[in-house]
Amino acid sequence: MLVPMEIKNLENIELEKLVSVINLSFSDYIVPLQMTLELLKSKIVAEDIQLKLSTGVFDGDQMVGCMLHGLRDSDQGQVVYNAATGVIPDYRGKGLVREMYTYLLPELKKIQVKKMMLEVITGNHAAIKAYERIGYTVARKLDCYTGKLNVEKSTSISALKEIDSFNWAAFLSFWDIIPSWQNAGQSLENSKEHCCTIGAFSDELLVGYAIFNPTSRKINQFAVAEAHRRKGVGSQLFSYINETVGQQDVYVYNVDHSSASTMGFLKNLGLREKIAQFEMTRLVEDK
């Protein structure tokens, strides 16, 4: 007799099993992903992933699909972020993603979550359609860049200093675009021991900054005060990053496509677009 598949939360899951399912699920993905136990642990902390709000599909004792969710407060109420969704190849096409959401939605309503969000590669048409059927709509496009920085060695346009703590009041005043979940201030606060923050100062006034991970070479945030743009401050910050990472490839993920100036700046530095993603959102109805 066939035993029906079971969906349950991942509160008691062994993380090693979760790593295996994620890696198998993404082994033939548009952009293959290989997760390690340490990377998963770091992701859980940085992105506020709640295993009680994350789901797995089990065929007997075998987990065949999973969905990880982060949870945060916002001005509009609680928001959950789909940090990863994967189904192993042999179990695709069975509607398991929809079933996981069917299981999850009542749990989200219990804790008064107001909105769900996720990111999906623009070329993954099957996934986009699946999410649209569940009620998600595209909120914005996000571009991901990589490559070696073509930037001259730092000049003395401004004074560069490492900053020990995040000065969010100043940083936010420089923004034209809002960082995605992975690059948000809360994610960086959660993982600040891995971050290097460099500030650009003009007459002791902070006029620009960049936050990056010297080990992974990911650049999480960068911005320059509007009055100090097009003066070489941004290039100076990236020159510092380039020297710090030994002129190796860097990664700038989830840049809001609406900012032509930011995309132009990155391309002028020699970075190329690797992939593009849609950020999709869905409201959680109270009823």
PDB file of C-alpha atoms in Angstrom:
ATOM      1  CA  MET A   1       0.000   0.000   0.000  1.00  0.00           C
ATOM      2  CA  LEU A   2       1.326   3.441  -0.979  1.00  0.00           C
ATOM      3  CA  VAL A   3       2.017   5.798   1.914  1.00  0.00           C
ATOM      4  CA  PRO A   4       1.067   9.412   1.068  1.00  0.00           C
ATOM      5  CA  MET A   5       3.774  12.032   1.239  1.00  0.00           C
ATOM      6  CA  GLU A   6       3.825  14.109   4.410  1.00  0.00           C
ATOM      7  CA  ILE A   7       4.500  17.828   4.820  1.00  0.00           C
ATOM      8  CA  LYS A   8       5.790  19.136   8.132  1.00  0.00           C
ATOM      9  CA  ASN A   9       7.915  21.946   9.494  1.00  0.00           C
ATOM     10  CA  LEU A  10      11.679  21.629   9.807  1.00  0.00           C
ATOM     11  CA  GLU A  11      11.949  22.498  13.492  1.00  0.00           C
ATOM     12  CA  ASN A  12      13.580  19.157  14.317  1.00  0.00           C
ATOM     13  CA  ILE A  13      15.388  18.469  11.049  1.00  0.00           C
ATOM     14  CA  GLU A  14      19.049  17.497  10.991  1.00  0.00           C
ATOM     15  CA  LEU A  15      20.790  20.290   9.100  1.00  0.00           C
ATOM     16  CA  GLU A  16      23.015  17.786   7.293  1.00  0.00           C
ATOM     17  CA  LYS A  17      19.901  16.265   5.687  1.00  0.00           C
ATOM     18  CA  LEU A  18      18.709  19.729   4.699  1.00  0.00           C
ATOM     19  CA  VAL A  19      22.058  20.459   3.038  1.00  0.00           C
ATOM     20  CA  SER A  20      21.790  17.240   1.012  1.00  0.00           C
ATOM     21  CA  VAL A  21      18.255  18.011  -0.202  1.00  0.00           C
ATOM     22  CA  ILE A  22      19.180  21.593  -1.144  1.00  0.00           C
ATOM     23  CA  ASN A  23      22.239  20.449  -3.093  1.00  0.00           C
ATOM     24  CA  LEU A  24      20.336  17.727  -4.963  1.00  0.00           C
ATOM     25  CA  SER A  25      17.456  20.110  -5.706  1.00  0.00           C
ATOM     26  CA  PHE A  26      19.792  22.737  -7.172  1.00  0.00           C
ATOM     27  CA  SER A  27      22.240  20.361  -8.894  1.00  0.00           C
ATOM     28  CA  ASP A  28      20.684  20.983 -12.333  1.00  0.00           C
ATOM     29  CA  TYR A  29      19.477  24.531 -11.667  1.00  0.00           C
ATOM     30  CA  ILE A  30      20.077  27.457 -14.038  1.00  0.00           C
ATOM     31  CA  VAL A  31      22.804  28.536 -11.626  1.00  0.00           C
ATOM     32  CA  PRO A  32      23.986  25.369  -9.816  1.00  0.00           C
ATOM     33  CA  LEU A  33      24.288  25.770  -6.050  1.00  0.00           C
ATOM     34  CA  GLN A  34      26.441  23.796  -3.666  1.00  0.00           C
ATOM     35  CA  MET A  35      25.682  24.396  -0.005  1.00  0.00           C
ATOM     36  CA  THR A  36      27.855  23.348   2.931  1.00  0.00           C
ATOM     37  CA  LEU A  37      26.763  22.890   6.522  1.00  0.00           C
ATOM     38  CA  GLU A  38      28.642  26.016   7.584  1.00  0.00           C
ATOM     39  CA  LEU A  39      27.140  28.076   4.760  1.00  0.00           C
ATOM     40  CA  LEU A  40      23.649  26.919   5.704  1.00  0.00           C
ATOM     41  CA  LYS A  41      24.202  27.793   9.365  1.00  0.00           C
ATOM     42  CA  SER A  42      25.420  31.257   8.353  1.00  0.00           C
ATOM     43  CA  LYS A  43      22.432  31.719   6.036  1.00  0.00           C
ATOM     44  CA  ILE A  44      19.982  30.746   8.778  1.00  0.00           C
ATOM     45  CA  VAL A  45      21.463  33.352  11.129  1.00  0.00           C
ATOM     46  CA  ALA A  46      21.932  36.155   8.583  1.00  0.00           C
ATOM     47  CA  GLU A  47      18.499  35.857   6.978  1.00  0.00           C
ATOM     48  CA  ASP A  48      16.500  35.198  10.172  1.00  0.00           C
ATOM     49  CA  ILE A  49      15.359  31.817   8.880  1.00  0.00           C
ATOM     50  CA  GLN A  50      12.829  30.183  11.191  1.00  0.00           C
ATOM     51  CA  LEU A  51      12.829  26.407  10.832  1.00  0.00           C
ATOM     52  CA  LYS A  52       9.397  26.291  12.483  1.00  0.00           C
ATOM     53  CA  LEU A  53       8.083  28.317   9.499  1.00  0.00           C
ATOM     54  CA  SER A  54      10.092  26.275   7.001  1.00  0.00           C
ATOM     55  CA  THR A  55       8.610  23.164   5.430  1.00  0.00           C
ATOM     56  CA  GLY A  56       9.723  19.831   4.072  1.00  0.00           C
ATOM     57  CA  VAL A  57       8.013  17.165   1.976  1.00  0.00           C
ATOM     58  CA  PHE A  58       8.735  13.620   3.088  1.00  0.00           C
ATOM     59  CA  ASP A  59       8.226  10.390   1.170  1.00  0.00           C
ATOM     60  CA  GLY A  60       8.515   7.979   4.045  1.00  0.00           C
ATOM     61  CA  ASP A  61      11.766   8.884   5.786  1.00  0.00           C
ATOM     62  CA  GLN A  62      13.198  10.642   2.727  1.00  0.00           C
ATOM     63  CA  MET A  63      12.906  14.411   2.444  1.00  0.00           C
ATOM     64  CA  VAL A  64      12.257  15.218  -1.222  1.00  0.00           C
ATOM     65  CA  GLY A  65      11.568  18.948  -1.090  1.00  0.00           C
ATOM     66  CA  CYS A  66      11.998  21.915   1.202  1.00  0.00           C
ATOM     67  CA  MET A  67      11.150  25.570   1.624  1.00  0.00           C
ATOM     68  CA  LEU A  68      13.061  27.878   3.999  1.00  0.00           C
ATOM     69  CA  HIS A  69      11.491  31.054   5.370  1.00  0.00           C
ATOM     70  CA  GLY A  70      12.906  34.069   7.168  1.00  0.00           C
ATOM     71  CA  LEU A  71      10.695  36.233   9.383  1.00  0.00           C
ATOM     72  CA  ARG A  72      11.043  39.950  10.137  1.00  0.00           C
ATOM     73  CA  ASP A  73       9.014  42.911  11.309  1.00  0.00           C
ATOM     74  CA  SER A  74       8.408  45.807   8.935  1.00  0.00           C
ATOM     75  CA  ASP A  75       6.430  49.047   8.933  1.00  0.00           C
ATOM     76  CA  GLN A  76       3.563  47.108   7.316  1.00  0.00           C
ATOM     77  CA  GLY A  77       3.693  44.219   9.799  1.00  0.00           C
ATOM     78  CA  GLN A  78       5.462  40.866   9.780  1.00  0.00           C
ATOM     79  CA  VAL A  79       6.997  39.675   6.512  1.00  0.00           C
ATOM     80  CA  VAL A  80       8.252  36.220   5.554  1.00  0.00           C
ATOM     81  CA  TYR A  81      10.969  35.709   2.962  1.00  0.00           C
ATOM     82  CA  ASN A  82      11.322  32.515   0.958  1.00  0.00           C
ATOM     83  CA  ALA A  83      15.070  32.028   1.340  1.00  0.00           C
ATOM     84  CA  ALA A  84      15.186  28.792  -0.673  1.00  0.00           C
ATOM     85  CA  THR A  85      12.755  26.396  -2.324  1.00  0.00           C
ATOM     86  CA  GLY A  86      13.860  23.120  -3.815  1.00  0.00           C
ATOM     87  CA  VAL A  87      12.405  19.810  -4.970  1.00  0.00           C
ATOM     88  CA  ILE A  88      14.686  16.946  -5.959  1.00  0.00           C
ATOM     89  CA  PRO A  89      14.507  16.038  -9.683  1.00  0.00           C
ATOM     90  CA  ASP A  90      12.482  12.804  -9.409  1.00  0.00           C
ATOM     91  CA  TYR A  91       9.658  14.548  -7.535  1.00  0.00           C
ATOM     92  CA  ARG A  92       9.129  17.609  -9.690  1.00  0.00           C
ATOM     93  CA  GLY A  93       5.884  18.254 -11.539  1.00  0.00           C
ATOM     94  CA  LYS A  94       3.785  16.919  -8.666  1.00  0.00           C
ATOM     95  CA  GLY A  95       2.688  20.306  -7.306  1.00  0.00           C
ATOM     96  CA  LEU A  96       4.779  19.972  -4.143  1.00  0.00           C
ATOM     97  CA  VAL A  97       5.613  23.689  -3.939  1.00  0.00           C
ATOM     98  CA  ARG A  98       1.924  24.531  -3.958  1.00  0.00           C
ATOM     99  CA  GLU A  99       1.282  21.878  -1.312  1.00  0.00           C
ATOM    100  CA  MET A 100       3.982  23.339   0.932  1.00  0.00           C
ATOM    101  CA  TYR A 101       2.352  26.762   0.667  1.00  0.00           C
ATOM    102  CA  THR A 102      -1.061  25.241   1.409  1.00  0.00           C
ATOM    103  CA  TYR A 103       0.440  23.801   4.588  1.00  0.00           C
ATOM    104  CA  LEU A 104       2.258  27.022   5.495  1.00  0.00           C
ATOM    105  CA  LEU A 105      -0.396  29.701   4.944  1.00  0.00           C
ATOM    106  CA  PRO A 106      -2.547  28.862   8.010  1.00  0.00           C
ATOM    107  CA  GLU A 107       0.596  28.982  10.157  1.00  0.00           C
ATOM    108  CA  LEU A 108       1.478  32.434   8.798  1.00  0.00           C
ATOM    109  CA  LYS A 109      -2.021  33.726   9.484  1.00  0.00           C
ATOM    110  CA  LYS A 110      -1.810  32.518  13.090  1.00  0.00           C
ATOM    111  CA  ILE A 111       1.152  34.826  13.722  1.00  0.00           C
ATOM    112  CA  GLN A 112      -0.375  37.659  11.666  1.00  0.00           C
ATOM    113  CA  VAL A 113       2.143  37.715   8.823  1.00  0.00           C
ATOM    114  CA  LYS A 114       1.071  40.399   6.350  1.00  0.00           C
ATOM    115  CA  LYS A 115       3.291  39.714   3.342  1.00  0.00           C
ATOM    116  CA  MET A 116       5.361  36.984   1.708  1.00  0.00           C
ATOM    117  CA  MET A 117       8.260  37.632  -0.625  1.00  0.00           C
ATOM    118  CA  LEU A 118      10.785  35.684  -2.675  1.00  0.00           C
ATOM    119  CA  GLU A 119      13.316  35.966  -5.485  1.00  0.00           C
ATOM    120  CA  VAL A 120      13.334  33.898  -8.671  1.00  0.00           C
ATOM    121  CA  ILE A 121      15.647  33.940 -11.687  1.00  0.00           C
ATOM    122  CA  THR A 122      13.939  35.703 -14.599  1.00  0.00           C
ATOM    123  CA  GLY A 123      14.650  32.782 -16.935  1.00  0.00           C
ATOM    124  CA  ASN A 124      12.982  30.232 -14.664  1.00  0.00           C
ATOM    125  CA  HIS A 125       9.598  30.527 -16.376  1.00  0.00           C
ATOM    126  CA  ALA A 126       8.132  27.387 -14.812  1.00  0.00           C
ATOM    127  CA  ALA A 127       8.825  28.640 -11.294  1.00  0.00           C
ATOM    128  CA  ILE A 128       7.501  32.119 -12.082  1.00  0.00           C
ATOM    129  CA  LYS A 129       4.231  30.665 -13.378  1.00  0.00           C
ATOM    130  CA  ALA A 130       3.955  28.413 -10.333  1.00  0.00           C
ATOM    131  CA  TYR A 131       4.398  31.362  -7.990  1.00  0.00           C
ATOM    132  CA  GLU A 132       1.903  33.445  -9.971  1.00  0.00           C
ATOM    133  CA  ARG A 133      -0.678  30.672  -9.581  1.00  0.00           C
ATOM    134  CA  ILE A 134      -0.173  30.879  -5.828  1.00  0.00           C
ATOM    135  CA  GLY A 135      -0.830  34.628  -5.945  1.00  0.00           C
ATOM    136  CA  TYR A 136       2.626  36.174  -6.196  1.00  0.00           C
ATOM    137  CA  THR A 137       3.223  39.189  -8.454  1.00  0.00           C
ATOM    138  CA  VAL A 138       6.473  40.768  -9.635  1.00  0.00           C
ATOM    139  CA  ALA A 139       7.483  43.745  -7.465  1.00  0.00           C
ATOM    140  CA  ARG A 140      10.825  44.628  -9.068  1.00  0.00           C
ATOM    141  CA  LYS A 141      13.751  43.282 -11.066  1.00  0.00           C
ATOM    142  CA  LEU A 142      17.127  42.679  -9.437  1.00  0.00           C
ATOM    143  CA  ASP A 143      20.414  42.351 -11.329  1.00  0.00           C
ATOM    144  CA  CYS A 144      23.462  40.377 -10.186  1.00  0.00           C
ATOM    145  CA  TYR A 145      26.987  41.358 -11.240  1.00  0.00           C
ATOM    146  CA  THR A 146      30.372  39.704 -11.037  1.00  0.00           C
ATOM    147  CA  GLY A 147      33.899  40.057 -12.387  1.00  0.00           C
ATOM    148  CA  LYS A 148      37.238  41.679 -11.696  1.00  0.00           C
ATOM    149  CA  LEU A 149      37.175  45.366 -10.875  1.00  0.00           C
ATOM    150  CA  ASN A 150      38.814  47.609 -13.453  1.00  0.00           C
ATOM    151  CA  VAL A 151      39.562  50.493 -11.131  1.00  0.00           C
ATOM    152  CA  GLU A 152      42.689  52.541 -10.547  1.00  0.00           C
ATOM    153  CA  LYS A 153      44.467  52.478  -7.225  1.00  0.00           C
ATOM    154  CA  SER A 154      42.831  54.718  -4.656  1.00  0.00           C
ATOM    155  CA  THR A 155      43.550  58.448  -4.792  1.00  0.00           C
ATOM    156  CA  SER A 156      43.081  61.025  -2.040  1.00  0.00           C
ATOM    157  CA  ILE A 157      39.638  62.278  -3.137  1.00  0.00           C
ATOM    158  CA  SER A 158      38.367  61.469   0.340  1.00  0.00           C
ATOM    159  CA  ALA A 159      39.804  59.892   3.462  1.00  0.00           C
ATOM    160  CA  LEU A 160      38.956  56.212   3.785  1.00  0.00           C
ATOM    161  CA  LYS A 161      38.524  54.692   7.232  1.00  0.00           C
ATOM    162  CA  GLU A 162      37.228  51.363   8.457  1.00  0.00           C
ATOM    163  CA  ILE A 163      34.052  51.777  10.503  1.00  0.00           C
ATOM    164  CA  ASP A 164      33.475  49.554  13.533  1.00  0.00           C
ATOM    165  CA  SER A 165      29.686  49.929  13.687  1.00  0.00           C
ATOM    166  CA  PHE A 166      26.930  50.542  11.148  1.00  0.00           C
ATOM    167  CA  ASN A 167      25.818  54.187  11.031  1.00  0.00           C
ATOM    168  CA  TRP A 168      22.386  53.426   9.579  1.00  0.00           C
ATOM    169  CA  ALA A 169      21.036  56.959   9.981  1.00  0.00           C
ATOM    170  CA  ALA A 170      23.772  58.262   7.687  1.00  0.00           C
ATOM    171  CA  PHE A 171      23.807  55.235   5.373  1.00  0.00           C
ATOM    172  CA  LEU A 172      20.067  55.395   4.689  1.00  0.00           C
ATOM    173  CA  SER A 173      20.312  59.083   3.816  1.00  0.00           C
ATOM    174  CA  PHE A 174      22.558  58.117   0.862  1.00  0.00           C
ATOM    175  CA  TRP A 175      20.173  55.511  -0.580  1.00  0.00           C
ATOM    176  CA  ASP A 176      18.283  55.731  -3.855  1.00  0.00           C
ATOM    177  CA  ILE A 177      17.253  52.064  -3.764  1.00  0.00           C
ATOM    178  CA  ILE A 178      16.254  49.604  -1.041  1.00  0.00           C
ATOM    179  CA  PRO A 179      18.503  46.552  -0.507  1.00  0.00           C
ATOM    180  CA  SER A 180      17.015  43.092  -0.916  1.00  0.00           C
ATOM    181  CA  TRP A 181      16.502  40.814   2.103  1.00  0.00           C
ATOM    182  CA  GLN A 182      19.980  39.256   1.878  1.00  0.00           C
ATOM    183  CA  ASN A 183      21.652  42.674   1.803  1.00  0.00           C
ATOM    184  CA  ALA A 184      19.303  44.441   4.230  1.00  0.00           C
ATOM    185  CA  GLY A 185      20.587  46.105   7.363  1.00  0.00           C
ATOM    186  CA  GLN A 186      19.188  43.327   9.562  1.00  0.00           C
ATOM    187  CA  SER A 187      21.051  40.663   7.553  1.00  0.00           C
ATOM    188  CA  LEU A 188      24.294  42.601   7.961  1.00  0.00           C
ATOM    189  CA  GLU A 189      23.709  43.167  11.680  1.00  0.00           C
ATOM    190  CA  ASN A 190      23.173  39.415  12.025  1.00  0.00           C
ATOM    191  CA  SER A 191      26.486  38.648  10.305  1.00  0.00           C
ATOM    192  CA  LYS A 192      28.577  41.718  11.121  1.00  0.00           C
ATOM    193  CA  GLU A 193      31.549  39.637  12.262  1.00  0.00           C
ATOM    194  CA  HIS A 194      32.013  38.701   8.597  1.00  0.00           C
ATOM    195  CA  CYS A 195      31.603  42.263   7.290  1.00  0.00           C
ATOM    196  CA  CYS A 196      34.136  44.967   6.545  1.00  0.00           C
ATOM    197  CA  THR A 197      32.694  48.493   6.472  1.00  0.00           C
ATOM    198  CA  ILE A 198      34.689  51.272   4.858  1.00  0.00           C
ATOM    199  CA  GLY A 199      33.669  54.915   5.044  1.00  0.00           C
ATOM    200  CA  ALA A 200      34.687  57.820   2.804  1.00  0.00           C
ATOM    201  CA  PHE A 201      35.098  61.099   4.694  1.00  0.00           C
ATOM    202  CA  SER A 202      35.377  64.669   3.424  1.00  0.00           C
ATOM    203  CA  ASP A 203      36.498  67.095   6.140  1.00  0.00           C
ATOM    204  CA  GLU A 204      35.501  64.474   8.736  1.00  0.00           C
ATOM    205  CA  LEU A 205      32.001  64.209   7.216  1.00  0.00           C
ATOM    206  CA  LEU A 206      30.880  60.747   6.066  1.00  0.00           C
ATOM    207  CA  VAL A 207      30.028  61.049   2.354  1.00  0.00           C
ATOM    208  CA  GLY A 208      30.021  57.396   1.239  1.00  0.00           C
ATOM    209  CA  TYR A 209      30.410  53.838   2.446  1.00  0.00           C
ATOM    210  CA  ALA A 210      30.681  50.224   1.352  1.00  0.00           C
ATOM    211  CA  ILE A 211      29.986  47.011   3.261  1.00  0.00           C
ATOM    212  CA  PHE A 212      31.544  43.793   1.964  1.00  0.00           C
ATOM    213  CA  ASN A 213      32.676  40.327   3.008  1.00  0.00           C
ATOM    214  CA  PRO A 214      36.435  39.995   2.344  1.00  0.00           C
ATOM    215  CA  THR A 215      36.236  36.176   2.386  1.00  0.00           C
ATOM    216  CA  SER A 216      33.287  35.594   0.031  1.00  0.00           C
ATOM    217  CA  ARG A 217      34.085  38.853  -1.850  1.00  0.00           C
ATOM    218  CA  LYS A 218      30.407  39.802  -1.856  1.00  0.00           C
ATOM    219  CA  ILE A 219      29.666  43.523  -1.799  1.00  0.00           C
ATOM    220  CA  ASN A 220      26.455  43.909   0.190  1.00  0.00           C
ATOM    221  CA  GLN A 221      25.888  47.655   0.193  1.00  0.00           C
ATOM    222  CA  PHE A 222      27.488  50.805  -1.182  1.00  0.00           C
ATOM    223  CA  ALA A 223      26.253  54.362  -1.536  1.00  0.00           C
ATOM    224  CA  VAL A 224      27.521  57.938  -1.838  1.00  0.00           C
ATOM    225  CA  ALA A 225      25.802  61.112  -0.637  1.00  0.00           C
ATOM    226  CA  GLU A 226      24.050  62.790  -3.563  1.00  0.00           C
ATOM    227  CA  ALA A 227      26.104  66.000  -3.304  1.00  0.00           C
ATOM    228  CA  HIS A 228      29.356  64.023  -3.542  1.00  0.00           C
ATOM    229  CA  ARG A 229      28.563  61.782  -6.511  1.00  0.00           C
ATOM    230  CA  ARG A 230      30.461  61.783  -9.808  1.00  0.00           C
ATOM    231  CA  LYS A 231      33.588  62.947  -7.995  1.00  0.00           C
ATOM    232  CA  GLY A 232      35.344  59.579  -7.745  1.00  0.00           C
ATOM    233  CA  VAL A 233      34.259  58.664  -4.205  1.00  0.00           C
ATOM    234  CA  GLY A 234      32.526  55.461  -5.325  1.00  0.00           C
ATOM    235  CA  SER A 235      35.518  54.405  -7.412  1.00  0.00           C
ATOM    236  CA  GLN A 236      37.771  55.084  -4.439  1.00  0.00           C
ATOM    237  CA  LEU A 237      35.673  52.794  -2.241  1.00  0.00           C
ATOM    238  CA  PHE A 238      35.763  50.032  -4.857  1.00  0.00           C
ATOM    239  CA  SER A 239      39.509  50.485  -5.271  1.00  0.00           C
ATOM    240  CA  TYR A 240      39.865  49.771  -1.555  1.00  0.00           C
ATOM    241  CA  ILE A 241      37.716  46.647  -1.937  1.00  0.00           C
ATOM    242  CA  ASN A 242      39.769  45.550  -4.952  1.00  0.00           C
ATOM    243  CA  GLU A 243      43.018  45.776  -2.998  1.00  0.00           C
ATOM    244  CA  THR A 244      41.498  44.020   0.021  1.00  0.00           C
ATOM    245  CA  VAL A 245      40.309  40.996  -1.996  1.00  0.00           C
ATOM    246  CA  GLY A 246      43.579  40.723  -3.917  1.00  0.00           C
ATOM    247  CA  GLN A 247      42.042  41.853  -7.228  1.00  0.00           C
ATOM    248  CA  GLN A 248      39.962  38.675  -7.441  1.00  0.00           C
ATOM    249  CA  ASP A 249      36.402  38.491  -8.774  1.00  0.00           C
ATOM    250  CA  VAL A 250      33.789  40.265  -6.675  1.00  0.00           C
ATOM    251  CA  TYR A 251      30.021  39.724  -6.496  1.00  0.00           C
ATOM    252  CA  VAL A 252      27.321  42.384  -6.299  1.00  0.00           C
ATOM    253  CA  TYR A 253      23.930  40.689  -6.033  1.00  0.00           C
ATOM    254  CA  ASN A 254      20.370  42.016  -6.258  1.00  0.00           C
ATOM    255  CA  VAL A 255      20.895  45.544  -7.554  1.00  0.00           C
ATOM    256  CA  ASP A 256      17.553  47.234  -8.194  1.00  0.00           C
ATOM    257  CA  HIS A 257      17.139  47.407 -11.977  1.00  0.00           C
ATOM    258  CA  SER A 258      15.391  50.779 -11.663  1.00  0.00           C
ATOM    259  CA  SER A 259      18.680  52.477 -10.755  1.00  0.00           C
ATOM    260  CA  ALA A 260      20.326  53.172 -14.112  1.00  0.00           C
ATOM    261  CA  SER A 261      23.116  55.124 -12.410  1.00  0.00           C
ATOM    262  CA  THR A 262      24.078  52.194 -10.176  1.00  0.00           C
ATOM    263  CA  MET A 263      24.090  49.727 -13.063  1.00  0.00           C
ATOM    264  CA  GLY A 264      26.120  52.132 -15.190  1.00  0.00           C
ATOM    265  CA  PHE A 265      28.631  52.591 -12.378  1.00  0.00           C
ATOM    266  CA  LEU A 266      29.138  48.835 -11.955  1.00  0.00           C
ATOM    267  CA  LYS A 267      29.492  48.261 -15.690  1.00  0.00           C
ATOM    268  CA  ASN A 268      32.032  51.083 -15.932  1.00  0.00           C
ATOM    269  CA  LEU A 269      34.063  49.263 -13.292  1.00  0.00           C
ATOM    270  CA  GLY A 270      34.212  46.205 -15.555  1.00  0.00           C
ATOM    271  CA  LEU A 271      31.554  44.064 -13.890  1.00  0.00           C
ATOM    272  CA  ARG A 272      29.176  42.029 -16.033  1.00  0.00           C
ATOM    273  CA  GLU A 273      25.612  40.975 -15.375  1.00  0.00           C
ATOM    274  CA  LYS A 274      25.548  37.313 -14.370  1.00  0.00           C
ATOM    275  CA  ILE A 275      21.821  36.773 -13.866  1.00  0.00           C
ATOM    276  CA  ALA A 276      18.679  38.777 -13.205  1.00  0.00           C
ATOM    277  CA  GLN A 277      15.965  37.970 -10.699  1.00  0.00           C
ATOM    278  CA  PHE A 278      12.425  39.048 -10.000  1.00  0.00           C
ATOM    279  CA  GLU A 279      11.484  39.963  -6.473  1.00  0.00           C
ATOM    280  CA  MET A 280       7.909  38.736  -6.079  1.00  0.00           C
ATOM    281  CA  THR A 281       5.458  39.494  -3.285  1.00  0.00           C
ATOM    282  CA  ARG A 282       2.083  38.246  -2.092  1.00  0.00           C
ATOM    283  CA  LEU A 283      -0.174  39.624   0.620  1.00  0.00           C
ATOM    284  CA  VAL A 284      -1.425  37.215   3.268  1.00  0.00           C
ATOM    285  CA  GLU A 285      -5.171  37.620   3.649  1.00  0.00           C
ATOM    286  CA  ASP A 286      -6.598  37.694   7.171  1.00  0.00           C
ATOM    287  CA  LYS A 287      -9.574  35.540   6.269  1.00  0.00           C
TER     288      LYS A 287
END
